[in-house]
Amino acid sequence: MMGLRKKRTTPEEFATALSEKLPGKLKSVVLYGSAVAGDFVPGTSTYNLLVVVERLGLNELDGMSGAVAEWMKDGNDAPMLFTPEELADTADAFPIELADIRQSRRVVYGADPLSEMVFHHDAMRLQLERELKGKLLALRGHYIGCGTNSEALCELMTDSLSTFLVLFRAGLRLYQSEIPVIKMEALVALAGHIPLEMEPFREVSTLKIDHRRLKLEEARELFGRYLEAIEMIVKAIDQKICQSGDSPHV
């Protein structure tokens, strides 16, 4: 008789385990990402957590290592770990990530560490420009390494989709203040400001949800349209960034 499948640890259970391992030192545990935004895909998406601890020396890291290892066995990434001071100083280094977390978050333990965080416009523009161009370069490079393998090419598209949609949602902040939390809805909103092709992103999203694989020629054809659509958006956002006086809405 087959054994029962182990129940996945919930964010609340993980936070409780951490609080027991770090008595008096755990300040906050914040759930963010697709589990809060509404585009969580069971079996594909994972839980994302931001954890704030009074200090993060060797004793604290050793103390939480067992709970984190169990958390990662469920397929989740390791949580982002900050001290309160480090988190306060991180807004200018990672404004895109932290602005997204602040927009779609649920505090599962302790105080809300993001409610008073302020993001500077220049930092947002600088990171957006760097990330967009860097991810586009990486996408082209990865294609060269897998362009003759249908399965690898499909994985390249589905694995990169979320990253590009997050960056495009950040780009939407250059145009409007109301930002949809669901990434595909943000892309639709961006289409109201710049010319872009939605269909390649919809097809890659369907590919990701259905776990479907394509024949090589089908995968190459879709990748060509996907790459062209990304290039079009990156160019438009880059032009917008270069216009003086445009401040992101954060």
Tab-separated table of C-alpha atoms in Angstrom:
chain	number	residue	atom	x	y	z
A	1	MET	CA	0.000	0.000	0.000
A	2	MET	CA	1.383	3.358	-0.976
A	3	GLY	CA	2.076	5.810	1.823
A	4	LEU	CA	0.191	9.050	2.109
A	5	ARG	CA	1.830	12.057	0.495
A	6	LYS	CA	3.389	14.400	3.037
A	7	LYS	CA	1.354	17.533	3.604
A	8	ARG	CA	3.176	20.698	2.565
A	9	THR	CA	4.218	23.015	5.353
A	10	THR	CA	2.152	26.202	5.379
A	11	PRO	CA	3.778	29.629	5.782
A	12	GLU	CA	2.106	29.915	9.194
A	13	GLU	CA	3.551	26.577	10.320
A	14	PHE	CA	6.988	27.596	9.103
A	15	ALA	CA	6.753	30.900	10.994
A	16	THR	CA	5.780	29.035	14.164
A	17	ALA	CA	8.762	26.699	13.757
A	18	LEU	CA	11.101	29.670	13.323
A	19	SER	CA	9.718	31.455	16.372
A	20	GLU	CA	10.401	28.335	18.450
A	21	LYS	CA	13.961	28.098	17.143
A	22	LEU	CA	14.611	31.839	17.612
A	23	PRO	CA	12.841	32.751	20.870
A	24	GLY	CA	12.485	36.513	21.185
A	25	LYS	CA	14.512	37.195	18.031
A	26	LEU	CA	12.040	36.643	15.166
A	27	LYS	CA	10.482	39.987	14.216
A	28	SER	CA	8.464	39.343	11.047
A	29	VAL	CA	7.555	36.721	8.475
A	30	VAL	CA	5.919	38.071	5.301
A	31	LEU	CA	4.354	35.961	2.549
A	32	TYR	CA	4.538	37.527	-0.900
A	33	GLY	CA	4.359	36.632	-4.578
A	34	SER	CA	1.837	34.554	-6.478
A	35	ALA	CA	0.318	33.006	-3.343
A	36	VAL	CA	-0.909	36.483	-2.389
A	37	ALA	CA	-1.293	38.099	-5.818
A	38	GLY	CA	-3.756	35.509	-7.097
A	39	ASP	CA	-1.768	33.829	-9.890
A	40	PHE	CA	-0.518	30.859	-7.857
A	41	VAL	CA	-0.256	27.670	-9.965
A	42	PRO	CA	-0.566	24.502	-7.829
A	43	GLY	CA	2.247	22.078	-8.537
A	44	THR	CA	4.354	24.796	-10.167
A	45	SER	CA	4.333	27.909	-7.975
A	46	THR	CA	6.066	27.994	-4.609
A	47	TYR	CA	5.713	30.091	-1.472
A	48	ASN	CA	7.938	33.163	-1.149
A	49	LEU	CA	8.830	34.497	2.288
A	50	LEU	CA	10.680	37.490	3.687
A	51	VAL	CA	11.959	36.948	7.233
A	52	VAL	CA	13.228	39.637	9.606
A	53	VAL	CA	15.339	38.545	12.586
A	54	GLU	CA	16.852	40.748	15.294
A	55	ARG	CA	20.320	39.532	14.343
A	56	LEU	CA	21.619	36.940	11.890
A	57	GLY	CA	24.845	35.626	13.309
A	58	LEU	CA	26.053	32.048	13.125
A	59	ASN	CA	23.959	30.978	16.119
A	60	GLU	CA	20.760	32.287	14.542
A	61	LEU	CA	21.528	30.746	11.154
A	62	ASP	CA	22.293	27.392	12.760
A	63	GLY	CA	19.153	27.646	14.862
A	64	MET	CA	16.855	28.092	11.873
A	65	SER	CA	18.673	25.737	9.491
A	66	GLY	CA	16.518	22.695	10.270
A	67	ALA	CA	13.237	24.534	9.734
A	68	VAL	CA	14.522	26.115	6.515
A	69	ALA	CA	15.734	22.751	5.201
A	70	GLU	CA	12.272	21.238	5.750
A	71	TRP	CA	10.697	24.264	4.067
A	72	MET	CA	12.906	23.837	1.016
A	73	LYS	CA	12.132	20.112	0.794
A	74	ASP	CA	8.631	21.190	-0.246
A	75	GLY	CA	10.168	22.884	-3.296
A	76	ASN	CA	10.190	26.389	-1.850
A	77	ASP	CA	13.143	28.728	-2.204
A	78	ALA	CA	15.035	29.712	0.910
A	79	PRO	CA	13.414	32.757	2.536
A	80	MET	CA	15.019	36.167	2.177
A	81	LEU	CA	16.670	36.916	5.517
A	82	PHE	CA	17.222	40.432	6.860
A	83	THR	CA	17.906	42.194	10.102
A	84	PRO	CA	15.673	45.265	10.602
A	85	GLU	CA	18.583	47.573	9.780
A	86	GLU	CA	19.523	45.665	6.634
A	87	LEU	CA	15.974	45.727	5.323
A	88	ALA	CA	15.709	49.479	5.871
A	89	ASP	CA	18.933	49.997	3.903
A	90	THR	CA	17.881	47.696	1.031
A	91	ALA	CA	15.162	49.854	-0.545
A	92	ASP	CA	17.587	51.546	-2.938
A	93	ALA	CA	19.350	48.292	-3.877
A	94	PHE	CA	16.249	46.220	-4.718
A	95	PRO	CA	13.365	48.673	-5.220
A	96	ILE	CA	11.554	46.523	-7.814
A	97	GLU	CA	11.417	43.432	-5.628
A	98	LEU	CA	10.508	45.288	-2.453
A	99	ALA	CA	7.869	47.458	-4.161
A	100	ASP	CA	6.228	44.291	-5.492
A	101	ILE	CA	6.395	42.639	-2.075
A	102	ARG	CA	4.868	45.685	-0.437
A	103	GLN	CA	2.023	45.688	-2.957
A	104	SER	CA	1.171	41.978	-2.571
A	105	ARG	CA	2.011	40.732	0.888
A	106	ARG	CA	0.484	39.057	3.895
A	107	VAL	CA	2.140	39.254	7.289
A	108	VAL	CA	2.009	35.785	8.836
A	109	TYR	CA	4.054	36.618	11.926
A	110	GLY	CA	4.970	39.774	13.817
A	111	ALA	CA	4.919	43.370	12.628
A	112	ASP	CA	4.705	44.624	9.046
A	113	PRO	CA	8.272	45.667	8.139
A	114	LEU	CA	7.345	47.245	4.785
A	115	SER	CA	4.502	49.609	5.611
A	116	GLU	CA	6.746	52.673	6.000
A	117	MET	CA	9.359	51.814	3.375
A	118	VAL	CA	10.148	54.593	0.871
A	119	PHE	CA	11.519	53.965	-2.634
A	120	HIS	CA	13.549	56.520	-4.589
A	121	HIS	CA	12.656	57.022	-8.247
A	122	ASP	CA	16.227	57.065	-9.544
A	123	ALA	CA	16.971	53.727	-7.887
A	124	MET	CA	13.862	52.188	-9.431
A	125	ARG	CA	14.750	53.415	-12.929
A	126	LEU	CA	18.373	52.294	-12.623
A	127	GLN	CA	17.478	48.776	-11.504
A	128	LEU	CA	14.736	48.435	-14.110
A	129	GLU	CA	17.064	49.399	-16.967
A	130	ARG	CA	19.829	47.095	-15.730
A	131	GLU	CA	17.541	44.110	-15.118
A	132	LEU	CA	15.641	44.360	-18.403
A	133	LYS	CA	18.769	44.511	-20.534
A	134	GLY	CA	20.543	41.862	-18.485
A	135	LYS	CA	17.653	39.390	-18.645
A	136	LEU	CA	17.258	39.936	-22.394
A	137	LEU	CA	20.955	39.226	-22.934
A	138	ALA	CA	20.679	36.105	-20.790
A	139	LEU	CA	17.623	34.871	-22.701
A	140	ARG	CA	19.479	35.108	-26.006
A	141	GLY	CA	22.507	33.360	-24.560
A	142	HIS	CA	20.472	30.504	-23.110
A	143	TYR	CA	18.703	30.029	-26.445
A	144	ILE	CA	22.011	29.389	-28.166
A	145	GLY	CA	22.635	26.578	-25.715
A	146	CYS	CA	19.255	24.870	-26.116
A	147	GLY	CA	17.780	25.997	-29.439
A	148	THR	CA	17.925	22.490	-30.913
A	149	ASN	CA	16.229	20.796	-27.947
A	150	SER	CA	12.464	21.203	-27.792
A	151	GLU	CA	12.085	20.346	-24.103
A	152	ALA	CA	14.899	22.660	-23.026
A	153	LEU	CA	13.549	25.459	-25.218
A	154	CYS	CA	10.063	25.148	-23.724
A	155	GLU	CA	11.581	25.216	-20.237
A	156	LEU	CA	13.587	28.318	-21.138
A	157	MET	CA	10.394	30.141	-22.082
A	158	THR	CA	8.300	28.996	-19.125
A	159	ASP	CA	11.110	29.544	-16.617
A	160	SER	CA	11.810	33.082	-17.878
A	161	LEU	CA	8.191	34.208	-18.188
A	162	SER	CA	7.615	35.184	-14.563
A	163	THR	CA	10.849	37.186	-14.398
A	164	PHE	CA	9.996	39.240	-17.475
A	165	LEU	CA	6.417	39.813	-16.323
A	166	VAL	CA	7.683	41.092	-12.972
A	167	LEU	CA	9.979	43.542	-14.768
A	168	PHE	CA	7.231	44.647	-17.146
A	169	ARG	CA	4.968	45.270	-14.164
A	170	ALA	CA	7.722	47.446	-12.716
A	171	GLY	CA	7.883	49.251	-16.063
A	172	LEU	CA	4.161	49.950	-15.815
A	173	ARG	CA	4.961	52.157	-12.807
A	174	LEU	CA	6.499	54.618	-15.282
A	175	TYR	CA	3.066	55.152	-16.817
A	176	GLN	CA	0.425	54.864	-14.087
A	177	SER	CA	-0.058	54.693	-10.330
A	178	GLU	CA	-2.569	51.828	-10.121
A	179	ILE	CA	-0.656	48.595	-10.688
A	180	PRO	CA	-2.500	45.242	-11.024
A	181	VAL	CA	-1.097	42.609	-8.695
A	182	ILE	CA	-1.581	39.769	-11.202
A	183	LYS	CA	1.321	39.884	-13.630
A	184	MET	CA	-0.601	39.133	-16.835
A	185	GLU	CA	-3.147	41.820	-15.955
A	186	ALA	CA	-0.282	44.274	-15.520
A	187	LEU	CA	0.948	43.352	-18.993
A	188	VAL	CA	-2.508	44.067	-20.412
A	189	ALA	CA	-2.405	47.463	-18.692
A	190	LEU	CA	1.050	48.134	-20.142
A	191	ALA	CA	-0.382	47.446	-23.604
A	192	GLY	CA	-2.503	50.540	-23.094
A	193	HIS	CA	0.658	52.660	-23.058
A	194	ILE	CA	3.046	51.002	-25.519
A	195	PRO	CA	2.708	48.765	-28.586
A	196	LEU	CA	3.191	45.128	-27.625
A	197	GLU	CA	2.155	41.639	-28.689
A	198	MET	CA	0.206	39.825	-25.963
A	199	GLU	CA	-0.254	36.465	-27.666
A	200	PRO	CA	3.267	35.026	-27.194
A	201	PHE	CA	3.044	35.641	-23.451
A	202	ARG	CA	-0.387	34.025	-23.264
A	203	GLU	CA	0.882	30.985	-25.152
A	204	VAL	CA	3.940	30.596	-22.917
A	205	SER	CA	1.722	30.993	-19.850
A	206	THR	CA	-0.568	28.221	-21.120
A	207	LEU	CA	2.484	26.077	-21.805
A	208	LYS	CA	3.593	26.589	-18.204
A	209	ILE	CA	0.205	25.805	-16.661
A	210	ASP	CA	-0.542	22.750	-18.814
A	211	HIS	CA	3.024	21.349	-18.674
A	212	ARG	CA	2.678	20.758	-22.399
A	213	ARG	CA	5.646	20.179	-24.680
A	214	LEU	CA	5.945	21.244	-28.297
A	215	LYS	CA	7.646	19.811	-31.337
A	216	LEU	CA	10.969	21.491	-32.062
A	217	GLU	CA	9.703	23.623	-34.940
A	218	GLU	CA	6.682	24.706	-32.888
A	219	ALA	CA	8.925	25.627	-29.959
A	220	ARG	CA	11.315	27.577	-32.187
A	221	GLU	CA	8.455	29.470	-33.820
A	222	LEU	CA	6.965	30.398	-30.441
A	223	PHE	CA	10.347	31.422	-29.058
A	224	GLY	CA	10.908	33.706	-32.037
A	225	ARG	CA	7.655	35.536	-31.347
A	226	TYR	CA	8.292	35.548	-27.590
A	227	LEU	CA	11.764	37.054	-28.051
A	228	GLU	CA	10.503	39.689	-30.488
A	229	ALA	CA	7.689	40.679	-28.119
A	230	ILE	CA	10.156	41.046	-25.244
A	231	GLU	CA	12.548	43.119	-27.359
A	232	MET	CA	9.692	45.448	-28.321
A	233	ILE	CA	8.741	46.066	-24.683
A	234	VAL	CA	12.330	46.494	-23.492
A	235	LYS	CA	12.947	49.096	-26.201
A	236	ALA	CA	9.783	51.050	-25.326
A	237	ILE	CA	10.493	51.045	-21.583
A	238	ASP	CA	14.117	52.025	-22.179
A	239	GLN	CA	12.963	55.018	-24.219
A	240	LYS	CA	10.569	55.977	-21.425
A	241	ILE	CA	13.324	55.711	-18.808
A	242	CYS	CA	15.537	58.008	-20.879
A	243	GLN	CA	12.897	60.733	-20.873
A	244	SER	CA	13.778	63.190	-18.122
A	245	GLY	CA	11.282	63.936	-15.390
A	246	ASP	CA	9.391	60.635	-15.498
A	247	SER	CA	9.012	59.268	-11.972
A	248	PRO	CA	7.904	55.705	-11.246
A	249	HIS	CA	4.715	55.395	-9.214
A	250	VAL	CA	5.767	53.529	-6.056
